[in-house]
JSON list of C-alpha atoms in Angstrom, two decimals:
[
{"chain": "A", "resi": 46, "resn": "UNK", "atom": "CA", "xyz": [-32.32, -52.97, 35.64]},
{"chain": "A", "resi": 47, "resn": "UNK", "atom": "CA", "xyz": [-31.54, -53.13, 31.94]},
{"chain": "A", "resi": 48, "resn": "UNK", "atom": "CA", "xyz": [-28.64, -54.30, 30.37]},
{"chain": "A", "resi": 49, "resn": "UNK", "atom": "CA", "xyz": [-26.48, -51.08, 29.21]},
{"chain": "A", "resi": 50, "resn": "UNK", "atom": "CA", "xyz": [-26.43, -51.38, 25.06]},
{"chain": "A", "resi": 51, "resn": "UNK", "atom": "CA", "xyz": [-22.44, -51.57, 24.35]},
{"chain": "A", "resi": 52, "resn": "UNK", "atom": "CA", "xyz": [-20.76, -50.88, 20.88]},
{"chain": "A", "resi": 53, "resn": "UNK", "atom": "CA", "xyz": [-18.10, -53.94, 20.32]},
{"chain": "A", "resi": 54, "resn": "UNK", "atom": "CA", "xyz": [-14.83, -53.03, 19.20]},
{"chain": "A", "resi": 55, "resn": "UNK", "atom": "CA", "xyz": [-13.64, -56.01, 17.05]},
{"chain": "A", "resi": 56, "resn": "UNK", "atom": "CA", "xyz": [-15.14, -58.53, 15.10]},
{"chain": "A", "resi": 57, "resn": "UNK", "atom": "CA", "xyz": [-13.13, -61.43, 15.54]},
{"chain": "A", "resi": 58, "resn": "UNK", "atom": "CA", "xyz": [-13.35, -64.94, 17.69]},
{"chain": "A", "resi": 59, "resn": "UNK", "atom": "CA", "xyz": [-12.96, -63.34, 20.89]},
{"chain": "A", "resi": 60, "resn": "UNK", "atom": "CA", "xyz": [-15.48, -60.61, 20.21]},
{"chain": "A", "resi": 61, "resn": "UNK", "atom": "CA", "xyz": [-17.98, -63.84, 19.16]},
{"chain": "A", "resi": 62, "resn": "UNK", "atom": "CA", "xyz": [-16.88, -65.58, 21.82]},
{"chain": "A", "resi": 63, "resn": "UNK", "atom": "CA", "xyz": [-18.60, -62.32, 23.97]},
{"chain": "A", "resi": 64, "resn": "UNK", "atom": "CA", "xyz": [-21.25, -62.17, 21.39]},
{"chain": "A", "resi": 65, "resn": "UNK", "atom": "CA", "xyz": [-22.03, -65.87, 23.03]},
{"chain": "A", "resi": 66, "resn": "UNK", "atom": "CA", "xyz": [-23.92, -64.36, 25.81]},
{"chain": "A", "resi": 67, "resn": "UNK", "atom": "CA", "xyz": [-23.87, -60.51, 25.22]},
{"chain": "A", "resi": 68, "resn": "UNK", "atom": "CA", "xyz": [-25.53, -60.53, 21.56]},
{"chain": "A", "resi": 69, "resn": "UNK", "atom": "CA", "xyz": [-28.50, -58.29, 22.58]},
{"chain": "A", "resi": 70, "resn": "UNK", "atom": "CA", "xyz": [-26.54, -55.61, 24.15]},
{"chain": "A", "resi": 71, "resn": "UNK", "atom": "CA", "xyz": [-24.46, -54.84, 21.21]},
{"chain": "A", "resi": 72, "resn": "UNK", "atom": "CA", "xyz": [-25.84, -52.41, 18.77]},
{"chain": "A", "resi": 73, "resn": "UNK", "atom": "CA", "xyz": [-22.86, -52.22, 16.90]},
{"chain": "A", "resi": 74, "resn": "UNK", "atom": "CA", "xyz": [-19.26, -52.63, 16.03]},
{"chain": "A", "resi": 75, "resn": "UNK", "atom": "CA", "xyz": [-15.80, -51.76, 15.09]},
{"chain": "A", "resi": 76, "resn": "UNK", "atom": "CA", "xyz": [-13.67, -53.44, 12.86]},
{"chain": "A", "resi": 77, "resn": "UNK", "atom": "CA", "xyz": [-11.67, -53.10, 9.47]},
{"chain": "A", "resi": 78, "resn": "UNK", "atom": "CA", "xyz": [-14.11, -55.02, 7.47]},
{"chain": "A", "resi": 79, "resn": "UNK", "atom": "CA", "xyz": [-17.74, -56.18, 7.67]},
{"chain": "A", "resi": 80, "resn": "UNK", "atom": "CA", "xyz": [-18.50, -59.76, 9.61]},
{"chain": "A", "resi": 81, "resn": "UNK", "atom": "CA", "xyz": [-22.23, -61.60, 9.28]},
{"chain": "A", "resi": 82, "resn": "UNK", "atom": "CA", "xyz": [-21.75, -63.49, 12.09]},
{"chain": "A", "resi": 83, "resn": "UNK", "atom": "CA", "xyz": [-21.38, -60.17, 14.85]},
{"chain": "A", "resi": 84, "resn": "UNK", "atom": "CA", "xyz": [-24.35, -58.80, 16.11]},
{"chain": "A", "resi": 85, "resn": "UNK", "atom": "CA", "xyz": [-25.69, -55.34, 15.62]},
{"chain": "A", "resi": 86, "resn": "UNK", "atom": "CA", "xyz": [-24.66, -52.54, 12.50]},
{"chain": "A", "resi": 87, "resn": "UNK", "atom": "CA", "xyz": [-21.34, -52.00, 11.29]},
{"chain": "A", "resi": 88, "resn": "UNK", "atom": "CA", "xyz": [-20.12, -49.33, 12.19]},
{"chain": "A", "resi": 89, "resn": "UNK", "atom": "CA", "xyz": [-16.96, -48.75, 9.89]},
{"chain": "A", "resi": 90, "resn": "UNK", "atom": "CA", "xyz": [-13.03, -49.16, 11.37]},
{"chain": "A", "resi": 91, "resn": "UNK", "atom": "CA", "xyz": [-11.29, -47.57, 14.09]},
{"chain": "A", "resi": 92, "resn": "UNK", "atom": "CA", "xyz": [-11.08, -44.14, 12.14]},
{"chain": "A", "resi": 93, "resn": "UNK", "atom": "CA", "xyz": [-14.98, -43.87, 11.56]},
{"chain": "A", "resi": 94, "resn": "UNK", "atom": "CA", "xyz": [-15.90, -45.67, 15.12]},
{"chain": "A", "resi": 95, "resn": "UNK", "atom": "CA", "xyz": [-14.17, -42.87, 16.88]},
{"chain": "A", "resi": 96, "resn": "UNK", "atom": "CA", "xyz": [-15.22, -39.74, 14.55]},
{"chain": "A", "resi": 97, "resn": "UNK", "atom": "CA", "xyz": [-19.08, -41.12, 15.76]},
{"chain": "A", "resi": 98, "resn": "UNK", "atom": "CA", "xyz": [-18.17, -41.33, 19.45]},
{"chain": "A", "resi": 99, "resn": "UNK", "atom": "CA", "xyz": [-20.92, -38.99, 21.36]},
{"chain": "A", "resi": 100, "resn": "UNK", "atom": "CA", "xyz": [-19.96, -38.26, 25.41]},
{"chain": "A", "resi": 101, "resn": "UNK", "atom": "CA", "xyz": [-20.76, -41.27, 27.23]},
{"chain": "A", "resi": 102, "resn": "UNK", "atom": "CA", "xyz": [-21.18, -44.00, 24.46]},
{"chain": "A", "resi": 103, "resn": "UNK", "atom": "CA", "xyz": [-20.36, -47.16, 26.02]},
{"chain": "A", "resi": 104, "resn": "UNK", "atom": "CA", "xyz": [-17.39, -49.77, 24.57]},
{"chain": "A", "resi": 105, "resn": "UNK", "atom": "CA", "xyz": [-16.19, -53.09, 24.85]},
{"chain": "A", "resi": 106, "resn": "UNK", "atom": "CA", "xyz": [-12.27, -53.82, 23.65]},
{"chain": "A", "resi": 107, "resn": "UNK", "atom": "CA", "xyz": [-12.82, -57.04, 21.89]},
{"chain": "A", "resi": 108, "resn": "UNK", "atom": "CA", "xyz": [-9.72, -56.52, 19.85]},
{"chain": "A", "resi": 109, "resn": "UNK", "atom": "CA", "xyz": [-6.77, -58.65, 21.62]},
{"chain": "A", "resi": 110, "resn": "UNK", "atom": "CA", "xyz": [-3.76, -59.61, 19.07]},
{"chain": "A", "resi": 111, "resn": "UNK", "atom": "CA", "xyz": [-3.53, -60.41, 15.57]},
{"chain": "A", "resi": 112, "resn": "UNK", "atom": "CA", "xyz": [-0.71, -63.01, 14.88]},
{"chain": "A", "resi": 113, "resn": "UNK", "atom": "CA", "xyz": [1.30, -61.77, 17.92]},
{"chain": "A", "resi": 114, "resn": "UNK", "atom": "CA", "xyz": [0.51, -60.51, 21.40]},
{"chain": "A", "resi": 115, "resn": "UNK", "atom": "CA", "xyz": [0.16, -56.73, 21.11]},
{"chain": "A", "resi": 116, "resn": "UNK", "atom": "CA", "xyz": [-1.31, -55.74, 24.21]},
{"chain": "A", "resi": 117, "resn": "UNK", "atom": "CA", "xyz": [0.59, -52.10, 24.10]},
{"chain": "A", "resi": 118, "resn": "UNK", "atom": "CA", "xyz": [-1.01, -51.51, 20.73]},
{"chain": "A", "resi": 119, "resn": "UNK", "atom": "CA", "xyz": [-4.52, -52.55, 22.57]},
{"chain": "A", "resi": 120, "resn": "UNK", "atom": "CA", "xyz": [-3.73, -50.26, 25.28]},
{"chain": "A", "resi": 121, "resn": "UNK", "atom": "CA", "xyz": [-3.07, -47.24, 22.49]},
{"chain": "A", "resi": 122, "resn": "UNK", "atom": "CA", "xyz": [-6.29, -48.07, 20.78]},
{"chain": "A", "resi": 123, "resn": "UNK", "atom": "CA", "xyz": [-8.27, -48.32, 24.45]},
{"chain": "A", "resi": 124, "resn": "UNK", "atom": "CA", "xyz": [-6.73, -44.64, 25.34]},
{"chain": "A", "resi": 125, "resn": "UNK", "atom": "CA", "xyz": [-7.95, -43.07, 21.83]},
{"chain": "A", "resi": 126, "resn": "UNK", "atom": "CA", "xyz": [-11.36, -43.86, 22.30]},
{"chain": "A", "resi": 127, "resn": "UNK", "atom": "CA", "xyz": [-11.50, -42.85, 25.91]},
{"chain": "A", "resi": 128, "resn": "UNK", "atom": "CA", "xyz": [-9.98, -39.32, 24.94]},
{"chain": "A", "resi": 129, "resn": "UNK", "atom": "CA", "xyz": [-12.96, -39.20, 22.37]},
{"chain": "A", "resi": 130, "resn": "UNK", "atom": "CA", "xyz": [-15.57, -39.72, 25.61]},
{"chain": "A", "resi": 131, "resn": "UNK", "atom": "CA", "xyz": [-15.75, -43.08, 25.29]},
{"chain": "A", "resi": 132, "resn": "UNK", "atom": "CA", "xyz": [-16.50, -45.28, 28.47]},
{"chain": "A", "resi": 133, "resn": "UNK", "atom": "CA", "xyz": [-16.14, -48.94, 28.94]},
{"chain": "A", "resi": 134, "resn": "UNK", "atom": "CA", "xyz": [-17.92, -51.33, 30.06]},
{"chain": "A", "resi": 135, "resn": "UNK", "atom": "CA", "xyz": [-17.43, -54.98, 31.68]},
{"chain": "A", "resi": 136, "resn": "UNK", "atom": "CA", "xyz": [-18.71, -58.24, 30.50]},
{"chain": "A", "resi": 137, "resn": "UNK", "atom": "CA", "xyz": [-19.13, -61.62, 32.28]},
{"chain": "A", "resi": 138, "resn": "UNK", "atom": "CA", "xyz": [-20.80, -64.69, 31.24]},
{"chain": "A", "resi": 139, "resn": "UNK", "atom": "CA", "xyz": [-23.38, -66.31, 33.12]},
{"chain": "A", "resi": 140, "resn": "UNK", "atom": "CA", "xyz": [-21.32, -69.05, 33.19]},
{"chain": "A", "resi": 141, "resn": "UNK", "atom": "CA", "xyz": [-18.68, -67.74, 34.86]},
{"chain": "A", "resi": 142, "resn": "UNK", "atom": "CA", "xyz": [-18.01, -67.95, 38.71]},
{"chain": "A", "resi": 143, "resn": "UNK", "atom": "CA", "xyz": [-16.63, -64.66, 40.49]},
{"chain": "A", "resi": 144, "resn": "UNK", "atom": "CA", "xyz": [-16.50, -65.07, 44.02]},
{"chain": "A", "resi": 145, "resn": "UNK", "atom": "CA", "xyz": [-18.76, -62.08, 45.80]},
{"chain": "A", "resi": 146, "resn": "UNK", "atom": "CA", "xyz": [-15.39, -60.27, 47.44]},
{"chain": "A", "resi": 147, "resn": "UNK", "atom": "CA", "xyz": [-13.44, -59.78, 43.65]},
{"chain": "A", "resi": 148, "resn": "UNK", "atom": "CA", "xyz": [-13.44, -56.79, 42.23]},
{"chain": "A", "resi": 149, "resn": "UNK", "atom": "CA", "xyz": [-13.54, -56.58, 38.48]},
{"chain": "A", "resi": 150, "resn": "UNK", "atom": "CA", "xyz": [-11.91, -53.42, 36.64]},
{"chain": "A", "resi": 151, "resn": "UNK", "atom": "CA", "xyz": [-14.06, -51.59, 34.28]},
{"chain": "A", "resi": 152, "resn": "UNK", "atom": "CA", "xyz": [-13.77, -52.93, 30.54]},
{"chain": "A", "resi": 153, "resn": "UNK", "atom": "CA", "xyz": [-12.67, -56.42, 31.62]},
{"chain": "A", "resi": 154, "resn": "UNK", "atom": "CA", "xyz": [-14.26, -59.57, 30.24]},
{"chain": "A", "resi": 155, "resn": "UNK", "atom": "CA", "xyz": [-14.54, -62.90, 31.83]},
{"chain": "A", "resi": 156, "resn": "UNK", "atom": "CA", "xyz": [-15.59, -65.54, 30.04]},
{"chain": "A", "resi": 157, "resn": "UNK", "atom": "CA", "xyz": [-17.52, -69.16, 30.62]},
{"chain": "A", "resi": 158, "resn": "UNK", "atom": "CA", "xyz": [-15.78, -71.32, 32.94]},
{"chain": "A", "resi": 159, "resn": "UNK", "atom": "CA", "xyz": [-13.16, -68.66, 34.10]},
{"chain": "A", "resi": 160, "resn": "UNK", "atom": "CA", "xyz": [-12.98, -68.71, 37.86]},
{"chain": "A", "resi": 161, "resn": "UNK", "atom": "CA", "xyz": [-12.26, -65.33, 39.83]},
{"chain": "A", "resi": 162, "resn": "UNK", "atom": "CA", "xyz": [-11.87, -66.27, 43.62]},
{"chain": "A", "resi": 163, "resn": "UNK", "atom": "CA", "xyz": [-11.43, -63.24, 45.63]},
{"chain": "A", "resi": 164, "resn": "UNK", "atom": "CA", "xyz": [-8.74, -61.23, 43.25]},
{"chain": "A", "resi": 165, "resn": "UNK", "atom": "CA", "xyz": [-8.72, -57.93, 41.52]},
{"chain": "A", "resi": 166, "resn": "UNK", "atom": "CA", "xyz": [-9.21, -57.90, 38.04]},
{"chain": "A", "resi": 167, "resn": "UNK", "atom": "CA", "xyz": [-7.60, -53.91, 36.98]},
{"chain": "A", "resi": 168, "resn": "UNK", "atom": "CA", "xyz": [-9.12, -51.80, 33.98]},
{"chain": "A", "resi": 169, "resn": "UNK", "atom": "CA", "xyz": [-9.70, -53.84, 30.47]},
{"chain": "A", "resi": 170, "resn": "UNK", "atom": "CA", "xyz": [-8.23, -57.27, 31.70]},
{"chain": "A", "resi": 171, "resn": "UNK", "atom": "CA", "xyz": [-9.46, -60.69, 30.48]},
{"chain": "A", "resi": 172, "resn": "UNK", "atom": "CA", "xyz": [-9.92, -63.80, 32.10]},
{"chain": "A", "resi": 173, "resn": "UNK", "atom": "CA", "xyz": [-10.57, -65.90, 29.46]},
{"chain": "A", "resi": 174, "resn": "UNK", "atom": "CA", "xyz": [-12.55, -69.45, 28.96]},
{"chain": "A", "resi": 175, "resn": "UNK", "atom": "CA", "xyz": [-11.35, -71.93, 31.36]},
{"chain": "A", "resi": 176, "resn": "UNK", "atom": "CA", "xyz": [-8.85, -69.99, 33.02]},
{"chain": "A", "resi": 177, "resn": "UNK", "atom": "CA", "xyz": [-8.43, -69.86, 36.83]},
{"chain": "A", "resi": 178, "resn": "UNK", "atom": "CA", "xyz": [-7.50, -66.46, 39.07]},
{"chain": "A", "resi": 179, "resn": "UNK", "atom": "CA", "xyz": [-6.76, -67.70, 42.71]},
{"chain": "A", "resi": 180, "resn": "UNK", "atom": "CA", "xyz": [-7.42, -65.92, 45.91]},
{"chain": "A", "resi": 181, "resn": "UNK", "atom": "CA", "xyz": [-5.60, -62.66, 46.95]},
{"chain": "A", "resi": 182, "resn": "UNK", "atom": "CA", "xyz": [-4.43, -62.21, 42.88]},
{"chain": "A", "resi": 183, "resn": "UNK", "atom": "CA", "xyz": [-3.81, -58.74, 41.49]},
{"chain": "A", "resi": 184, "resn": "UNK", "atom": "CA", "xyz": [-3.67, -58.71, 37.48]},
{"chain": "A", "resi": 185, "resn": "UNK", "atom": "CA", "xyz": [-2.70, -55.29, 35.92]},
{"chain": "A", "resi": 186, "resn": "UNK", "atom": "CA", "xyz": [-4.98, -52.91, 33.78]},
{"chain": "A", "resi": 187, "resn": "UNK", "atom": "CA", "xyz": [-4.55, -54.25, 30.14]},
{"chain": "A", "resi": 188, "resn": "UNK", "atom": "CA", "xyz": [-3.89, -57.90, 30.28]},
{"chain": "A", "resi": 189, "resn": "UNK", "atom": "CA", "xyz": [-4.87, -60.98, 29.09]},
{"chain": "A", "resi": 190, "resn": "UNK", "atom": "CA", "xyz": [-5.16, -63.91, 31.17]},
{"chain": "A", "resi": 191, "resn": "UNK", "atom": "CA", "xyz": [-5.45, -67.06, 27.97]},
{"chain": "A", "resi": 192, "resn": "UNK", "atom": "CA", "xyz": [-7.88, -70.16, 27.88]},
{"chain": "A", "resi": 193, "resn": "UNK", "atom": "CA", "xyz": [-7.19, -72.54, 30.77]},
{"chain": "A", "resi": 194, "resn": "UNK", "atom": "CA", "xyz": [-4.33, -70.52, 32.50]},
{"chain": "A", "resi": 195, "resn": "UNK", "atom": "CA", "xyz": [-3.85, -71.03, 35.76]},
{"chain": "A", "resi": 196, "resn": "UNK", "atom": "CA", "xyz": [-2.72, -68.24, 38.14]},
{"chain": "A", "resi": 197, "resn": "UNK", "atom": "CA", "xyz": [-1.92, -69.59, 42.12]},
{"chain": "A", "resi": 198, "resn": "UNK", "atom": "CA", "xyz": [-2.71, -67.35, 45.37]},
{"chain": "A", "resi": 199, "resn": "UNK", "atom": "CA", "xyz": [-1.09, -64.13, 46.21]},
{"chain": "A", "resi": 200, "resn": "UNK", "atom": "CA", "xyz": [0.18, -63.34, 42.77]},
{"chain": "A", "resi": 201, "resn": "UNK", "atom": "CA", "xyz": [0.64, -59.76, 41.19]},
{"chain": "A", "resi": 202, "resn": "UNK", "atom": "CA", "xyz": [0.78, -59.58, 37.48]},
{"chain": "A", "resi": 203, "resn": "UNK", "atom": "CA", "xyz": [1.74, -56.28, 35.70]},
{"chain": "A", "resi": 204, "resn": "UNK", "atom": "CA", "xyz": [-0.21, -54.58, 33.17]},
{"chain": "A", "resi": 205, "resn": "UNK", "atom": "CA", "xyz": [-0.16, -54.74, 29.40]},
{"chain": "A", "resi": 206, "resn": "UNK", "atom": "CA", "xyz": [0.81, -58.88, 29.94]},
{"chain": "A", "resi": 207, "resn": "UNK", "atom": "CA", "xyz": [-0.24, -61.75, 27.51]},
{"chain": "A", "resi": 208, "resn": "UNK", "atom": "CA", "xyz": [-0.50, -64.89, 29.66]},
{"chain": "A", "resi": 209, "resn": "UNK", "atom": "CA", "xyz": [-1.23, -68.30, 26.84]},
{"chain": "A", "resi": 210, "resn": "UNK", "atom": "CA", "xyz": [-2.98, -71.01, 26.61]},
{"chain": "A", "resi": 211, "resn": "UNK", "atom": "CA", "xyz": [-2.60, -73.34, 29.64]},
{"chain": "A", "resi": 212, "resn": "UNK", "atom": "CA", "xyz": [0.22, -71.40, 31.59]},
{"chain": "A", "resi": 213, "resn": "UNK", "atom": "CA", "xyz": [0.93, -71.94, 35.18]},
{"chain": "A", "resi": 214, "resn": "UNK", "atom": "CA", "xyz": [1.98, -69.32, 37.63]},
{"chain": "A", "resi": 215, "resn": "UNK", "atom": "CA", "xyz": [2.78, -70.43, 40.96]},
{"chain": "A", "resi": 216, "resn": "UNK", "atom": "CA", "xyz": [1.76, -68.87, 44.19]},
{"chain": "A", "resi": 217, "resn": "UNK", "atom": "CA", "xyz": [3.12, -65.45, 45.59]},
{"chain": "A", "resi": 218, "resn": "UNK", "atom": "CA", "xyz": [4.91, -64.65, 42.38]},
{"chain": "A", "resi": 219, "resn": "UNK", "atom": "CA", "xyz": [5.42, -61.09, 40.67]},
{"chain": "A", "resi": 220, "resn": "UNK", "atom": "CA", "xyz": [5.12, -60.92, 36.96]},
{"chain": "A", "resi": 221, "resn": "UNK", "atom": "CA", "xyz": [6.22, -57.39, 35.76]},
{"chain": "A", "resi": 222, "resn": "UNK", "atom": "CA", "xyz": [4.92, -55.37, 33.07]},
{"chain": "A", "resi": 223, "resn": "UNK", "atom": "CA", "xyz": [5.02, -56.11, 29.02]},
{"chain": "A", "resi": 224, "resn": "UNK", "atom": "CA", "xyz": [5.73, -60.26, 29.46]},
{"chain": "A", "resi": 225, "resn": "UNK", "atom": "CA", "xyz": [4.79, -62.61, 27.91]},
{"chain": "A", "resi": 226, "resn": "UNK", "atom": "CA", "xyz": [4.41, -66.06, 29.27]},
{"chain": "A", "resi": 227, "resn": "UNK", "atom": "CA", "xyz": [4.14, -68.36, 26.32]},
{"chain": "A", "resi": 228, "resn": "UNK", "atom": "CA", "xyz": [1.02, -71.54, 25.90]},
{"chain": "A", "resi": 229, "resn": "UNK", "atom": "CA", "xyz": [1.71, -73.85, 28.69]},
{"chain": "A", "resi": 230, "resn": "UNK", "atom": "CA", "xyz": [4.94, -72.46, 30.28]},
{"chain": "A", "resi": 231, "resn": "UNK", "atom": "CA", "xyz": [5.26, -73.12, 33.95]},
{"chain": "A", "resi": 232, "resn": "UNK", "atom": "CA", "xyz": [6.21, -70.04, 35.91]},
{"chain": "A", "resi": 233, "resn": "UNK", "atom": "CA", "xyz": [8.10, -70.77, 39.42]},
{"chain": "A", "resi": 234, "resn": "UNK", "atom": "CA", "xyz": [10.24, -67.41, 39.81]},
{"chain": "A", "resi": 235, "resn": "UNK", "atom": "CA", "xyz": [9.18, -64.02, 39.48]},
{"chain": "A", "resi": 236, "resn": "UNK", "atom": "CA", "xyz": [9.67, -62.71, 36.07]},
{"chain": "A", "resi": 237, "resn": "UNK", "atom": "CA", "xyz": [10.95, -58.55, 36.23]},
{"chain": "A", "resi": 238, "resn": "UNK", "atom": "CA", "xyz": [12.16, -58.31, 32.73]},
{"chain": "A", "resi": 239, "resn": "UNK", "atom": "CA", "xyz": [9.82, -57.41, 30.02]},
{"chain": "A", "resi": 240, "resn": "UNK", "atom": "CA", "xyz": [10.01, -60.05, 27.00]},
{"chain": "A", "resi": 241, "resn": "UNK", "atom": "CA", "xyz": [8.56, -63.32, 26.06]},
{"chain": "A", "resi": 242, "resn": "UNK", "atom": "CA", "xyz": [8.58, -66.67, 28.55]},
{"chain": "A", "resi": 243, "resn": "UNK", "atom": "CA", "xyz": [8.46, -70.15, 27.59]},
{"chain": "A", "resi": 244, "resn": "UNK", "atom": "CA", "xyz": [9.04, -73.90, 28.94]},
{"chain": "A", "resi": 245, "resn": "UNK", "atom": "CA", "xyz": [8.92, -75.69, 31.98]},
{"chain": "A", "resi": 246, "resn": "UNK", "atom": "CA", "xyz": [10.31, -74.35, 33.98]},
{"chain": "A", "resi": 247, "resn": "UNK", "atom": "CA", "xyz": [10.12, -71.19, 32.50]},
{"chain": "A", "resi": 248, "resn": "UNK", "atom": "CA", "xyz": [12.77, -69.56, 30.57]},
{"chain": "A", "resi": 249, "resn": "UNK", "atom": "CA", "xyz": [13.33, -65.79, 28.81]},
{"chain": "A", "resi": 250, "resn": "UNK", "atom": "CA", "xyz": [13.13, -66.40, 25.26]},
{"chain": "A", "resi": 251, "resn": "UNK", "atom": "CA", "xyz": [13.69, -62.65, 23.32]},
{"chain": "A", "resi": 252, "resn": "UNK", "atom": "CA", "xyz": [12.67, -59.29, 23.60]},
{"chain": "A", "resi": 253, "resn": "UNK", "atom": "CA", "xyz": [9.03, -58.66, 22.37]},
{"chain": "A", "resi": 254, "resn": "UNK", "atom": "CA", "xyz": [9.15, -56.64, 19.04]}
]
């Protein structure tokens, strides 16, 4: 069966990073300025992308934080297009291992070298390069799981969640929604109230703006 052709939305390193192993699928993309290096035409920003939409064009949300974790704005962006008949679709590299009894949300993206062994992966999550999702793991619609993160058995993570760079979550834990748990912060307690996360072991730091 053919590939489904897929219109990126975003131009930057992680929408290259997909570009990796996805370039002749995309046809074209979204983003607030041209870039050589992404396959397929420009197709203008947000405000032109979704003024083309036609029923049943199929997306990618490559766009993930600019400076800052904003997965709420990501979220807002994902619901405008799909209100404009946009679907989305999921992308996985080859080099990736998913074990046969995961299920994968529609819209997420796991990279090369992510492992996904036997979890559930909600709408538009990412699992990015390196990063490991143990058995019996639920991670919410909406969030980002960072290079080389590790996430231990029989956790639930909320949606709209920015996990960095090298975290660990231990097993059986409950992450709520809207946290952040900062580049290699070691999580051993469940963490209920929205904000940012840091340390070893982990600590609240402030209120995400």
């Amino acid at each position: 069966m053919k590939a489904q052709e897929v219109i990126m939305i975003g131009a930057g390193g992680h929408a290259l990073s997909l570009a990796e192993f996805s370039a002749e699928r995309i046809i074209g993309y979204i983003s607030p300025e041209e870039n050589d290096e992404m396959p397929g035409q420009w197709l203008g920003d947000d405000e032109t992308g979704i003024s083309l939409i036609k029923e049943g064009d199929k997306f990618h949300m490559a766009f993930i934080y600019s400076g800052w974790p904003r997965m709420q704005a990501r979220r807002a962006l994902i619901s405008r297009y799909l209100e404009k008949g946009a679907r989305f679709i999921t992308l996985v590299s080859p080099n990736a291992i998913i074990t046969k009894s995961s299920r994968i949300g529609e819209g997420s993206a796991v990279l090369a070298g992510a492992i996904v062994n036997r979890a559930k992966l909600e709408a538009n999550v990412v699992v990015n390069s390196g990063a490991i999702v143990e058995h019996d793991c639920i991670i919410g619609e909406n969030t980002f799981i960072g290079p080389g993160a590790v996430i231990g058995g029989f956790t639930h993570i909320g949606r709209d969640c920015f996990i960095g760079l090298g975290a660990r979550i231990g097993n059986g834990l409950t992450i709520g929604d809207n946290i952040t748990v900062a580049m290699g912060a070691v999580v051993n307690k469940d963490l209920t109230e929205p904000g940012i996360y840091h340390g070893c072991p982990v600590r609240h730091f402030k209120f995400k703006d």
